PDB file of C-alpha atoms and ligand atoms in Angstrom:
ATOM      1  CA  UNK A 171    -104.110 120.398  -0.274  1.00 40.00           C
ATOM      2  CA  UNK A 172    -107.796 120.323  -1.024  1.00 45.00           C
ATOM      3  CA  UNK A 173    -109.761 117.145  -1.618  1.00 43.00           C
ATOM      4  CA  UNK A 174    -109.696 117.197  -5.405  1.00 45.00           C
ATOM      5  CA  UNK A 175    -105.985 117.893  -5.431  1.00 44.00           C
ATOM      6  CA  UNK A 176    -105.480 114.926  -3.122  1.00 43.00           C
ATOM      7  CA  UNK A 177    -107.573 112.729  -5.378  1.00 43.00           C
ATOM      8  CA  UNK A 178    -105.581 113.952  -8.354  1.00 44.00           C
ATOM      9  CA  UNK A 179    -102.320 113.098  -6.638  1.00 41.00           C
ATOM     10  CA  UNK A 180    -103.716 109.710  -5.692  1.00 42.00           C
ATOM     11  CA  UNK A 181    -104.753 109.021  -9.292  1.00 42.00           C
ATOM     12  CA  UNK A 182    -101.321 110.089 -10.509  1.00 40.00           C
ATOM     13  CA  UNK A 183     -99.707 107.684  -8.065  1.00 40.00           C
ATOM     14  CA  UNK A 184    -101.866 104.861  -9.392  1.00 37.00           C
ATOM     15  CA  UNK A 185    -100.981 105.722 -12.969  1.00 38.00           C
ATOM     16  CA  UNK A 186     -97.303 105.522 -12.124  1.00 36.00           C
ATOM     17  CA  UNK A 187     -97.800 102.201 -10.350  1.00 36.00           C
ATOM     18  CA  UNK A 188     -99.638 100.748 -13.342  1.00 35.00           C
ATOM     19  CA  UNK A 189     -96.993 102.002 -15.776  1.00 35.00           C
ATOM     20  CA  UNK A 190     -94.399 100.291 -13.594  1.00 33.00           C
ATOM     21  CA  UNK A 191     -96.374  97.067 -13.634  1.00 34.00           C
ATOM     22  CA  UNK A 192     -96.555  97.111 -17.429  1.00 33.00           C
ATOM     23  CA  UNK A 193     -92.792  97.663 -17.556  1.00 33.00           C
ATOM     24  CA  UNK A 194     -92.223  94.593 -15.391  1.00 35.00           C
ATOM     25  CA  UNK A 195     -94.568  92.597 -17.610  1.00 34.00           C
ATOM     26  CA  UNK A 196     -92.462  93.581 -20.603  1.00 33.00           C
ATOM     27  CA  UNK A 197     -89.352  92.218 -18.944  1.00 35.00           C
ATOM     28  CA  UNK A 198     -90.908  89.012 -17.690  1.00 36.00           C
ATOM     29  CA  UNK A 199     -92.821  88.257 -20.877  1.00 35.00           C
ATOM     30  CA  UNK A 200     -91.555  86.735 -24.074  1.00 37.00           C
ATOM     31  CA  UNK A 201     -89.048  88.908 -25.973  1.00 37.00           C
ATOM     32  CA  UNK A 202     -91.371  88.662 -28.979  1.00 39.00           C
ATOM     33  CA  UNK A 203     -94.102  90.410 -27.025  1.00 37.00           C
ATOM     34  CA  UNK A 204     -94.050  93.237 -29.538  1.00 37.00           C
ATOM     35  CA  UNK A 205     -97.821  93.426 -29.656  1.00 41.00           C
ATOM     36  CA  UNK A 206     -97.541  96.928 -31.052  1.00 44.00           C
ATOM     37  CA  UNK A 207     -96.690  95.485 -34.439  1.00 41.00           C
ATOM     38  CA  UNK A 208     -93.014  96.431 -34.317  1.00 45.00           C
ATOM     39  CA  UNK A 209     -91.892  92.870 -33.730  1.00 41.00           C
ATOM     40  CA  UNK A 210     -88.790  93.253 -35.885  1.00 46.00           C
ATOM     41  CA  UNK A 211     -87.480  95.997 -33.625  1.00 51.00           C
ATOM     42  CA  UNK A 212     -88.082  94.886 -30.030  1.00 48.00           C
ATOM     43  CA  UNK A 213     -88.148  97.692 -27.534  1.00 47.00           C
ATOM     44  CA  UNK A 214     -85.504  97.765 -24.791  1.00 49.00           C
ATOM     45  CA  UNK A 215     -86.730  95.956 -21.697  1.00 52.00           C
ATOM     46  CA  UNK A 216     -86.700  99.112 -19.621  1.00 55.00           C
ATOM     47  CA  UNK A 217     -88.958 101.110 -21.973  1.00 56.00           C
ATOM     48  CA  UNK A 218     -92.255 101.809 -20.220  1.00 59.00           C
ATOM     49  CA  UNK A 219     -95.532 101.206 -22.014  1.00 56.00           C
ATOM     50  CA  UNK A 220     -96.420 104.143 -24.233  1.00 57.00           C
ATOM     51  CA  UNK A 221     -99.013 106.447 -22.671  1.00 56.00           C
ATOM     52  CA  UNK A 222    -102.560 106.426 -24.007  1.00 52.00           C
ATOM     53  CA  UNK A 223    -103.228 109.241 -26.492  1.00 54.00           C
ATOM     54  CA  UNK A 224    -104.332 112.385 -24.702  1.00 54.00           C
ATOM     55  CA  UNK A 225    -108.058 112.763 -24.296  1.00 53.00           C
ATOM     56  CA  UNK A 226    -108.872 109.099 -24.838  1.00 57.00           C
ATOM     57  CA  UNK A 227    -110.449 107.656 -21.694  1.00 57.00           C
ATOM     58  CA  UNK A 228    -109.223 104.313 -20.465  1.00 78.00           C
ATOM     59  CA  UNK A 229    -111.985 101.786 -21.249  1.00 90.00           C
ATOM     60  CA  UNK A 230    -114.033 100.500 -18.335  1.00 95.00           C
ATOM     61  CA  UNK A 231    -115.291  96.986 -17.734  1.00 97.00           C
ATOM     62  CA  UNK A 232    -112.186  95.092 -18.864  1.00 97.00           C
ATOM     63  CA  UNK A 233    -110.839  94.513 -15.379  1.00 97.00           C
ATOM     64  CA  UNK A 234    -112.138  92.641 -12.367  1.00 98.00           C
ATOM     65  CA  UNK A 235    -109.987  94.822 -10.116  1.00 97.00           C
ATOM     66  CA  UNK A 236    -108.969  98.419 -10.548  1.00 95.00           C
ATOM     67  CA  UNK A 237    -107.830 101.358  -8.411  1.00 93.00           C
ATOM     68  CA  UNK A 238    -108.012  99.152  -5.317  1.00 95.00           C
ATOM     69  CA  UNK A 239    -111.607  98.057  -5.934  1.00 97.00           C
ATOM     70  CA  UNK A 240    -112.366  94.415  -6.742  1.00 98.00           C
ATOM     71  CA  UNK A 241    -115.518  92.700  -7.942  1.00 98.00           C
ATOM     72  CA  UNK A 242    -115.819  89.339  -6.191  1.00 97.00           C
ATOM     73  CA  UNK A 243    -118.609  86.842  -6.930  1.00 98.00           C
ATOM     74  CA  UNK A 244    -119.919  85.163  -3.773  1.00 98.00           C
ATOM     75  CA  UNK A 245    -121.871  82.477  -5.606  1.00 98.00           C
ATOM     76  CA  UNK A 246    -120.947  80.007  -8.340  1.00 96.00           C
ATOM     77  CA  UNK A 247    -119.857  81.612 -11.608  1.00 96.00           C
ATOM     78  CA  UNK A 248    -120.942  78.560 -13.610  1.00 97.00           C
ATOM     79  CA  UNK A 249    -124.685  77.932 -13.733  1.00 96.00           C
ATOM     80  CA  UNK A 250    -127.270  75.963 -15.662  1.00 97.00           C
ATOM     81  CA  UNK A 251    -128.581  77.824 -18.724  1.00 98.00           C
ATOM     82  CA  UNK A 252    -132.187  78.961 -18.577  1.00 97.00           C
ATOM     83  CA  UNK A 253    -132.447  78.498 -14.832  1.00 97.00           C
ATOM     84  CA  UNK A 254    -132.852  81.499 -12.554  1.00 98.00           C
ATOM     85  CA  UNK A 255    -130.255  81.639  -9.810  1.00 96.00           C
ATOM     86  CA  UNK A 256    -129.277  84.015  -7.040  1.00 97.00           C
ATOM     87  CA  UNK A 257    -126.084  85.778  -8.119  1.00 98.00           C
ATOM     88  CA  UNK A 258    -124.323  87.444  -5.202  1.00 98.00           C
ATOM     89  CA  UNK A 259    -121.163  89.514  -5.226  1.00 98.00           C
ATOM     90  CA  UNK A 260    -119.242  92.152  -3.339  1.00 98.00           C
ATOM     91  CA  UNK A 261    -117.122  95.093  -4.330  1.00 98.00           C
ATOM     92  CA  UNK A 262    -114.190  95.321  -1.958  1.00 97.00           C
ATOM     93  CA  UNK A 263    -112.419  98.622  -1.470  1.00 97.00           C
ATOM     94  CA  UNK A 264    -108.770  99.565  -0.947  1.00 95.00           C
ATOM     95  CA  UNK A 265    -109.106  98.508   2.710  1.00 95.00           C
ATOM     96  CA  UNK A 266    -110.063  94.969   1.604  1.00 95.00           C
ATOM     97  CA  UNK A 267    -113.578  95.236   3.047  1.00 97.00           C
ATOM     98  CA  UNK A 268    -116.847  95.193   1.097  1.00 97.00           C
ATOM     99  CA  UNK A 269    -117.891  98.672   0.078  1.00 97.00           C
ATOM    100  CA  UNK A 270    -121.213  99.674   1.665  1.00 97.00           C
ATOM    101  CA  UNK A 271    -121.395 103.361   0.707  1.00 97.00           C
ATOM    102  CA  UNK A 272    -122.190 104.232  -2.902  1.00 97.00           C
ATOM    103  CA  UNK A 273    -123.230 107.380  -4.718  1.00 97.00           C
ATOM    104  CA  UNK A 274    -126.481 107.187  -6.657  1.00 95.00           C
ATOM    105  CA  UNK A 275    -126.015 107.351 -10.432  1.00 92.00           C
ATOM    106  CA  UNK A 276    -129.011 107.200 -12.758  1.00 89.00           C
ATOM    107  CA  UNK A 277    -131.238 106.637  -9.720  1.00 91.00           C
ATOM    108  CA  UNK A 278    -129.405 103.518  -8.530  1.00 94.00           C
ATOM    109  CA  UNK A 279    -126.346 102.764  -6.413  1.00 96.00           C
ATOM    110  CA  UNK A 280    -125.227  99.988  -8.727  1.00 97.00           C
ATOM    111  CA  UNK A 281    -126.192  98.851 -12.200  1.00 96.00           C
ATOM    112  CA  UNK A 282    -125.500  95.252 -13.212  1.00 97.00           C
ATOM    113  CA  UNK A 283    -125.254  94.693 -16.955  1.00 97.00           C
ATOM    114  CA  UNK A 284    -124.987  91.106 -18.218  1.00 98.00           C
ATOM    115  CA  UNK A 285    -124.308  90.206 -21.848  1.00 98.00           C
ATOM    116  CA  UNK A 286    -123.171  87.046 -23.600  1.00 98.00           C
ATOM    117  CA  UNK A 287    -119.670  87.473 -24.989  1.00 97.00           C
ATOM    118  CA  UNK A 288    -121.045  87.182 -28.548  1.00 97.00           C
ATOM    119  CA  UNK A 289    -123.190  90.274 -27.723  1.00 97.00           C
ATOM    120  CA  UNK A 290    -126.347  88.390 -28.746  1.00 96.00           C
ATOM    121  CA  UNK A 291    -128.332  89.534 -25.702  1.00 96.00           C
ATOM    122  CA  UNK A 292    -128.526  92.132 -22.956  1.00 97.00           C
ATOM    123  CA  UNK A 293    -129.774  92.361 -19.385  1.00 97.00           C
ATOM    124  CA  UNK A 294    -129.781  95.418 -17.151  1.00 96.00           C
ATOM    125  CA  UNK A 295    -130.457  94.508 -13.521  1.00 97.00           C
ATOM    126  CA  UNK A 296    -130.537  96.358 -10.221  1.00 96.00           C
ATOM    127  CA  UNK A 297    -129.333  94.061  -7.450  1.00 98.00           C
ATOM    128  CA  UNK A 298    -130.393  94.418  -3.822  1.00 98.00           C
ATOM    129  CA  UNK A 299    -127.762  95.509  -1.364  1.00 97.00           C
ATOM    130  CA  UNK A 300    -127.530  93.921   2.083  1.00 97.00           C
ATOM    131  CA  UNK A 301    -126.186  95.832   5.087  1.00 96.00           C
ATOM    132  CA  UNK A 302    -122.886  93.937   4.899  1.00 96.00           C
ATOM    133  CA  UNK A 303    -122.282  95.140   1.345  1.00 96.00           C
ATOM    134  CA  UNK A 304    -123.264  91.912  -0.434  1.00 98.00           C
ATOM    135  CA  UNK A 305    -125.250  92.511  -3.626  1.00 98.00           C
ATOM    136  CA  UNK A 306    -127.726  89.962  -4.884  1.00 98.00           C
ATOM    137  CA  UNK A 307    -129.660  89.634  -8.138  1.00 98.00           C
ATOM    138  CA  UNK A 308    -131.995  87.040  -9.588  1.00 98.00           C
ATOM    139  CA  UNK A 309    -130.167  86.168 -12.777  1.00 98.00           C
ATOM    140  CA  UNK A 310    -130.871  83.807 -15.661  1.00 98.00           C
ATOM    141  CA  UNK A 311    -128.226  83.086 -18.288  1.00 98.00           C
ATOM    142  CA  UNK A 312    -130.537  82.016 -21.118  1.00 97.00           C
ATOM    143  CA  UNK A 313    -128.200  79.976 -23.347  1.00 97.00           C
ATOM    144  CA  UNK A 314    -124.946  78.079 -22.895  1.00 98.00           C
ATOM    145  CA  UNK A 315    -121.923  80.316 -23.274  1.00 97.00           C
ATOM    146  CA  UNK A 316    -119.642  82.789 -21.593  1.00 98.00           C
ATOM    147  CA  UNK A 317    -121.168  85.985 -20.266  1.00 98.00           C
ATOM    148  CA  UNK A 318    -119.709  89.232 -19.025  1.00 98.00           C
ATOM    149  CA  UNK A 319    -121.215  90.807 -15.919  1.00 98.00           C
ATOM    150  CA  UNK A 320    -120.480  94.521 -15.450  1.00 98.00           C
ATOM    151  CA  UNK A 321    -120.934  96.287 -12.132  1.00 98.00           C
ATOM    152  CA  UNK A 322    -121.302 100.020 -12.847  1.00 97.00           C
ATOM    153  CA  UNK A 323    -121.044 102.064  -9.647  1.00 97.00           C
ATOM    154  CA  UNK A 324    -119.420 104.979  -7.842  1.00 97.00           C
ATOM    155  CA  UNK A 325    -118.073 104.398  -4.327  1.00 97.00           C
ATOM    156  CA  UNK A 326    -118.935 107.185  -1.906  1.00 95.00           C
ATOM    157  CA  UNK A 327    -115.279 108.154  -1.578  1.00 89.00           C
ATOM    158  CA  UNK A 328    -113.965 107.321  -5.048  1.00 90.00           C
ATOM    159  CA  UNK A 329    -114.520 107.844  -8.728  1.00 92.00           C
ATOM    160  CA  UNK A 330    -117.176 106.095 -10.800  1.00 94.00           C
ATOM    161  CA  UNK A 331    -116.018 102.872 -12.402  1.00 96.00           C
ATOM    162  CA  UNK A 332    -117.189  99.676 -14.036  1.00 97.00           C
ATOM    163  CA  UNK A 333    -115.646  96.343 -13.100  1.00 98.00           C
ATOM    164  CA  UNK A 334    -116.356  93.171 -15.069  1.00 98.00           C
ATOM    165  CA  UNK A 335    -116.207  89.444 -14.461  1.00 98.00           C
ATOM    166  CA  UNK A 336    -116.996  86.399 -16.599  1.00 98.00           C
ATOM    167  CA  UNK A 337    -119.908  84.053 -15.875  1.00 98.00           C
ATOM    168  CA  UNK A 338    -120.528  80.702 -17.538  1.00 98.00           C
ATOM    169  CA  UNK A 339    -123.611  78.785 -18.559  1.00 98.00           C
ATOM    170  CA  UNK A 340    -122.579  75.175 -19.128  1.00 97.00           C
ATOM    171  CA  UNK A 341    -123.571  73.311 -22.270  1.00 97.00           C
ATOM    172  CA  UNK A 342    -123.086  73.281 -26.027  1.00 96.00           C
ATOM    173  CA  UNK A 343    -122.201  76.790 -27.050  1.00 95.00           C
ATOM    174  CA  UNK A 344    -123.425  78.010 -30.449  1.00 93.00           C
ATOM    175  CA  UNK A 345    -121.911  81.482 -30.860  1.00 94.00           C
ATOM    176  CA  UNK A 346    -123.970  83.971 -32.828  1.00 95.00           C
ATOM    177  CA  UNK A 347    -122.506  86.257 -35.454  1.00 96.00           C
ATOM    178  CA  UNK A 348    -122.670  89.940 -34.602  1.00 97.00           C
ATOM    179  CA  UNK A 349    -125.418  91.535 -36.736  1.00 96.00           C
ATOM    180  CA  UNK A 350    -124.174  93.860 -39.469  1.00 96.00           C
ATOM    181  CA  UNK A 351    -124.077  97.616 -39.183  1.00 96.00           C
ATOM    182  CA  UNK A 352    -127.563  99.068 -39.030  1.00 93.00           C
ATOM    183  CA  UNK A 353    -129.234 102.417 -38.467  1.00 96.00           C
ATOM    184  CA  UNK A 354    -132.615 100.960 -37.557  1.00 97.00           C
ATOM    185  CA  UNK A 355    -133.785  98.429 -35.000  1.00 97.00           C
ATOM    186  CA  UNK A 356    -137.179  97.050 -34.152  1.00 97.00           C
ATOM    187  CA  UNK A 357    -138.198  95.855 -30.710  1.00 97.00           C
ATOM    188  CA  UNK A 358    -141.592  95.035 -29.196  1.00 96.00           C
ATOM    189  CA  UNK A 359    -143.418  96.785 -32.064  1.00 96.00           C
ATOM    190  CA  UNK A 360    -141.256  99.934 -31.906  1.00 97.00           C
ATOM    191  CA  UNK A 361    -138.946 101.127 -34.664  1.00 98.00           C
ATOM    192  CA  UNK A 362    -135.858 102.989 -33.519  1.00 98.00           C
ATOM    193  CA  UNK A 363    -133.522 104.830 -35.858  1.00 98.00           C
ATOM    194  CA  UNK A 364    -130.035 106.076 -35.071  1.00 97.00           C
ATOM    195  CA  UNK A 365    -128.424 109.306 -36.222  1.00 96.00           C
ATOM    196  CA  UNK A 366    -124.784 110.104 -35.644  1.00 93.00           C
ATOM    197  CA  UNK A 367    -121.605 108.079 -35.605  1.00 89.00           C
ATOM    198  CA  UNK A 368    -119.360 107.451 -32.649  1.00 90.00           C
ATOM    199  CA  UNK A 369    -115.930 108.995 -33.038  1.00 89.00           C
ATOM    200  CA  UNK A 370    -112.788 107.760 -31.291  1.00 90.00           C
ATOM    201  CA  UNK A 371    -111.290 110.165 -28.816  1.00 83.00           C
ATOM    202  CA  UNK A 372    -114.100 112.693 -28.646  1.00 85.00           C
ATOM    203  CA  UNK A 373    -117.659 112.902 -27.367  1.00 85.00           C
ATOM    204  CA  UNK A 374    -119.902 112.318 -30.362  1.00 87.00           C
ATOM    205  CA  UNK A 375    -123.669 112.631 -30.365  1.00 91.00           C
ATOM    206  CA  UNK A 376    -125.800 109.540 -30.866  1.00 95.00           C
ATOM    207  CA  UNK A 377    -129.456 110.456 -31.376  1.00 96.00           C
ATOM    208  CA  UNK A 378    -132.217 107.857 -31.450  1.00 96.00           C
ATOM    209  CA  UNK A 379    -135.775 108.369 -32.689  1.00 97.00           C
ATOM    210  CA  UNK A 380    -138.568 106.113 -31.482  1.00 97.00           C
ATOM    211  CA  UNK A 381    -141.747 105.446 -33.457  1.00 97.00           C
ATOM    212  CA  UNK A 382    -144.590 102.975 -33.279  1.00 97.00           C
ATOM    213  CA  UNK A 383    -146.938 102.077 -36.144  1.00 94.00           C
ATOM    214  CA  UNK A 384    -145.249 104.766 -38.221  1.00 94.00           C
ATOM    215  CA  UNK A 385    -145.974 107.534 -35.684  1.00 96.00           C
ATOM    216  CA  UNK A 386    -143.306 109.271 -33.609  1.00 97.00           C
ATOM    217  CA  UNK A 387    -143.551 108.433 -29.913  1.00 95.00           C
ATOM    218  CA  UNK A 388    -143.778 111.706 -27.977  1.00 94.00           C
ATOM    219  CA  UNK A 389    -144.713 110.388 -24.562  1.00 93.00           C
ATOM    220  CA  UNK A 390    -141.698 108.353 -23.537  1.00 94.00           C
ATOM    221  CA  UNK A 391    -141.620 107.638 -19.822  1.00 93.00           C
ATOM    222  CA  UNK A 392    -138.632 108.492 -17.627  1.00 90.00           C
ATOM    223  CA  UNK A 393    -136.332 105.525 -17.126  1.00 90.00           C
ATOM    224  CA  UNK A 394    -133.512 105.819 -14.586  1.00 89.00           C
ATOM    225  CA  UNK A 395    -133.790 109.592 -14.640  1.00 87.00           C
ATOM    226  CA  UNK A 396    -133.711 109.914 -18.422  1.00 90.00           C
ATOM    227  CA  UNK A 397    -135.767 109.114 -21.489  1.00 92.00           C
ATOM    228  CA  UNK A 398    -133.259 106.437 -22.369  1.00 92.00           C
ATOM    229  CA  UNK A 399    -130.304 104.567 -20.960  1.00 93.00           C
ATOM    230  CA  UNK A 400    -127.544 103.612 -23.383  1.00 95.00           C
ATOM    231  CA  UNK A 401    -124.801 101.032 -22.949  1.00 95.00           C
ATOM    232  CA  UNK A 402    -122.103 100.707 -25.616  1.00 95.00           C
ATOM    233  CA  UNK A 403    -119.773  97.717 -25.787  1.00 97.00           C
ATOM    234  CA  UNK A 404    -116.760  97.337 -28.066  1.00 96.00           C
ATOM    235  CA  UNK A 405    -116.808  94.193 -30.201  1.00 96.00           C
ATOM    236  CA  UNK A 406    -113.796  91.984 -29.553  1.00 95.00           C
ATOM    237  CA  UNK A 407    -113.169  92.757 -25.896  1.00 97.00           C
ATOM    238  CA  UNK A 408    -116.464  94.174 -24.563  1.00 97.00           C
ATOM    239  CA  UNK A 409    -114.927  97.397 -23.325  1.00 96.00           C
ATOM    240  CA  UNK A 410    -117.760  99.192 -21.552  1.00 95.00           C
ATOM    241  CA  UNK A 411    -118.355 102.802 -22.440  1.00 89.00           C
ATOM    242  CA  UNK A 412    -119.798 105.551 -20.335  1.00 71.00           C
ATOM    243  CA  UNK A 413    -122.582 107.265 -22.218  1.00 83.00           C
ATOM    244  CA  UNK A 414    -124.325 110.354 -20.899  1.00 76.00           C
ATOM    245  CA  UNK A 415    -127.841 111.443 -21.831  1.00 81.00           C
ATOM    246  CA  UNK A 416    -128.031 114.814 -23.585  1.00 81.00           C
ATOM    247  CA  UNK A 417    -130.822 116.008 -21.269  1.00 84.00           C
ATOM    248  CA  UNK A 418    -133.214 114.769 -18.631  1.00 85.00           C
ATOM    249  CA  UNK A 419    -136.951 114.794 -17.914  1.00 90.00           C
ATOM    250  CA  UNK A 420    -138.069 118.006 -16.273  1.00 87.00           C
ATOM    251  CA  UNK A 421    -135.101 120.143 -17.312  1.00 88.00           C
ATOM    252  CA  UNK A 422    -137.376 122.334 -19.419  1.00 86.00           C
ATOM    253  CA  UNK A 423    -135.656 121.575 -22.721  1.00 87.00           C
ATOM    254  CA  UNK A 424    -135.765 117.805 -23.164  1.00 89.00           C
ATOM    255  CA  UNK A 425    -138.902 116.511 -24.910  1.00 88.00           C
ATOM    256  CA  UNK A 426    -140.366 113.083 -24.088  1.00 90.00           C
ATOM    257  CA  UNK A 427    -139.452 111.784 -27.524  1.00 86.00           C
ATOM    258  CA  UNK A 428    -139.317 110.887 -30.241  1.00 95.00           C
ATOM    259  CA  UNK A 429    -135.654 111.935 -30.127  1.00 93.00           C
ATOM    260  CA  UNK A 430    -133.331 110.766 -27.353  1.00 94.00           C
ATOM    261  CA  UNK A 431    -129.731 111.951 -27.580  1.00 94.00           C
ATOM    262  CA  UNK A 432    -126.513 110.869 -25.868  1.00 93.00           C
ATOM    263  CA  UNK A 433    -122.884 111.873 -25.811  1.00 90.00           C
ATOM    264  CA  UNK A 434    -120.657 108.837 -26.237  1.00 88.00           C
ATOM    265  CA  UNK A 435    -116.910 108.740 -25.684  1.00 82.00           C
ATOM    266  CA  UNK A 436    -115.435 105.962 -27.785  1.00 87.00           C
ATOM    267  CA  UNK A 437    -111.858 104.916 -26.969  1.00 89.00           C
ATOM    268  CA  UNK A 438    -110.879 103.612 -30.413  1.00 92.00           C
ATOM    269  CA  UNK A 439    -112.126 103.168 -33.977  1.00 94.00           C
ATOM    270  CA  UNK A 440    -113.904  99.865 -34.484  1.00 95.00           C
ATOM    271  CA  UNK A 441    -117.210  98.068 -34.161  1.00 96.00           C
ATOM    272  CA  UNK A 442    -119.497  98.668 -31.193  1.00 96.00           C
ATOM    273  CA  UNK A 443    -122.830  97.243 -30.127  1.00 97.00           C
ATOM    274  CA  UNK A 444    -125.266  99.757 -28.672  1.00 97.00           C
ATOM    275  CA  UNK A 445    -128.111  98.809 -26.346  1.00 97.00           C
ATOM    276  CA  UNK A 446    -130.763 101.490 -25.815  1.00 96.00           C
ATOM    277  CA  UNK A 447    -133.234 100.969 -22.974  1.00 95.00           C
ATOM    278  CA  UNK A 448    -136.368 103.122 -23.074  1.00 95.00           C
ATOM    279  CA  UNK A 449    -139.659 103.014 -21.216  1.00 96.00           C
ATOM    280  CA  UNK A 450    -143.037 103.293 -22.883  1.00 97.00           C
ATOM    281  CA  UNK A 451    -146.401 101.693 -22.312  1.00 94.00           C
ATOM    282  CA  UNK A 452    -145.321 100.677 -18.826  1.00 89.00           C
ATOM    283  CA  UNK A 453    -142.493  98.424 -20.040  1.00 95.00           C
ATOM    284  CA  UNK A 454    -138.781  98.763 -20.723  1.00 96.00           C
ATOM    285  CA  UNK A 455    -137.675  97.941 -24.261  1.00 97.00           C
ATOM    286  CA  UNK A 456    -134.133  97.399 -25.526  1.00 97.00           C
ATOM    287  CA  UNK A 457    -133.153  98.341 -29.077  1.00 97.00           C
ATOM    288  CA  UNK A 458    -129.742  97.089 -30.255  1.00 97.00           C
ATOM    289  CA  UNK A 459    -127.514  98.479 -33.001  1.00 97.00           C
ATOM    290  CA  UNK A 460    -124.155  97.611 -34.495  1.00 97.00           C
ATOM    291  CA  UNK A 461    -122.159 100.717 -35.394  1.00 96.00           C
ATOM    292  CA  UNK A 462    -118.741 101.479 -36.774  1.00 94.00           C
ATOM    293  CA  UNK A 463    -116.703 104.179 -35.053  1.00 94.00           C
ATOM    294  CA  UNK A 464    -114.183 106.205 -37.008  1.00 88.00           C
ATOM    295  CA  UNK A 465    -111.346 108.293 -35.661  1.00 84.00           C
ATOM    296  CA  UNK A 466    -111.529 112.064 -35.403  1.00 74.00           C
ATOM    297  CA  UNK A 467    -109.419 112.352 -38.574  1.00 67.00           C
ATOM    298  CA  UNK A 468    -110.745 109.296 -40.449  1.00 56.00           C
ATOM    299  CA  UNK A 469    -114.549 109.049 -40.579  1.00 54.00           C
ATOM    300  CA  UNK A 470    -116.197 105.655 -40.340  1.00 52.00           C
ATOM    301  CA  UNK A 471    -116.155 103.819 -43.696  1.00 55.00           C
ATOM    302  CA  UNK A 472    -119.890 104.079 -44.174  1.00 51.00           C
ATOM    303  CA  UNK A 473    -120.233 107.681 -43.024  1.00 45.00           C
ATOM    304  CA  UNK A 474    -122.445 109.630 -45.411  1.00 45.00           C
ATOM    305  CA  UNK A 475    -119.920 112.473 -45.524  1.00 42.00           C
ATOM    306  CA  UNK A 476    -117.343 110.131 -47.059  1.00 39.00           C
ATOM    307  CA  UNK A 477    -117.701 109.889 -50.839  1.00 40.00           C
ATOM    308  CA  UNK A 478    -117.238 106.386 -52.216  1.00 37.00           C
ATOM    309  CA  UNK A 479    -113.924 106.846 -54.049  1.00 41.00           C
ATOM    310  CA  UNK A 480    -114.093 104.327 -56.887  1.00 38.00           C
ATOM    311  CA  UNK A 481    -116.234 101.255 -56.434  1.00 38.00           C
ATOM    312  CA  UNK A 482    -119.973 101.247 -57.018  1.00 39.00           C
ATOM    313  CA  UNK A 483    -122.126 101.186 -53.884  1.00 37.00           C
ATOM    314  CA  UNK A 484    -123.005  97.551 -54.484  1.00 37.00           C
ATOM    315  CA  UNK A 485    -119.315  96.646 -54.296  1.00 35.00           C
ATOM    316  CA  UNK A 486    -118.911  98.249 -50.861  1.00 35.00           C
ATOM    317  CA  UNK A 487    -118.247  95.607 -48.220  1.00 36.00           C
ATOM    318  CA  UNK A 488    -120.719  97.267 -45.897  1.00 36.00           C
ATOM    319  CA  UNK A 489    -123.383  97.451 -48.597  1.00 33.00           C
ATOM    320  CA  UNK A 490    -123.883 101.151 -48.005  1.00 33.00           C
ATOM    321  CA  UNK A 491    -124.454 100.546 -44.295  1.00 33.00           C
ATOM    322  CA  UNK A 492    -127.060 103.171 -43.503  1.00 35.00           C
ATOM    323  CA  UNK A 493    -130.616 102.010 -43.480  1.00 32.00           C
ATOM    324  CA  UNK A 494    -129.561  98.471 -44.198  1.00 33.00           C
ATOM    325  CA  UNK A 495    -131.628  96.667 -41.586  1.00 31.00           C
ATOM    326  CA  UNK A 496    -131.720  92.931 -41.082  1.00 32.00           C
TER     327      UNK A 496
HETATM  328 CU1   CU B 516    -129.310 100.424 -14.109  1.00 67.07          CU
END
C-alpha cells in the first residue's frame, strides 16, 4: 500500500469513527433532536447521520480538535480589551505531543486569524514557533466581546487543516450588525470592487479589482506568495473557508493588479464575510465584503443573471445589492 492509499484508508477510518460518534449522540440526546426539520417524524435511534452531499467540503475552523490534532491555548483565553498580550498555544498531534514539524503554506508554517464573533474586525498574524512547538503571538483584542482564533496549518505528516478556539475580551459587549451585501469596499484610500458570486458546492471565482484615486493599481506587491490573501467566513458560525489564489507572482501570467482572482469553495448557500489582504505602498491593507452565496442550482438572490420576477427593484429586500456600498 503506498502512502496516499494509506492516508486514504486512515481518513476513511476517521470518517467511520465520526459517523459512529454522531449516531451515539443521536441516541443519548433528546428524542426531539430532529434538527433536520423533520421533528414530526423522528428518525430511529440507530440511523446514522446523513452523509454530506458529495463534493461539498467539510467546513474548517469550527472545531478545536479534529483528526487527532488539537489546538490548546497555553495562556489565558480571557484578556483585557485594548491591551496587547502574549498569546501562546500548541497544536498537539495524534501522539498527544506538540507538533513541531509543519509544511509551509503561503510562505508561513502557521497563519493565525483572529476575528470578533460579530465579524466586525480582522487580524492576520504569524506567530513565532519555539523549538518545543509552542507558538506565541503578540495579540490585542480591541473591544470587549468574544473572538474566534483560527490556526491554519499543515502538519508535516498530515493534511492541511484549520482549528479554531474562542477568546474573550472582558467588558460591556456592544455587538455590531454585519454590514449589508456590497460589491465595493474602501480601505486606506483604496477602492476595491468584487466580481463573481460564491456558489455552494463548487469552486467559484471571486475577482477583486484595486484602484486608488480612480486609477487602477498595477503594481501590487507580493503578499504571502500572492497578490492577495483571502479569508472567507460564514456568518452565523464562522466556518472558515479555504480560498486559493488564481495565480501567483512570477508565474508569467499573473499581473500585479488591478485584478486579483481566487477560487473559493463555499460549503452552503448563505451570507459570508470576505477579508482580502493585499500589499501596496509598503503596507498591508484589508478590504472586507459581505456576500450572499447561492447554490449551484439556485443563484444568489441578488445575482445579476436572476431577473426580478415581480416586485420593483426598490421593493427588493437587498435593495439591488450590487454596487450598494455603505
Ligand atoms: Cu498568514
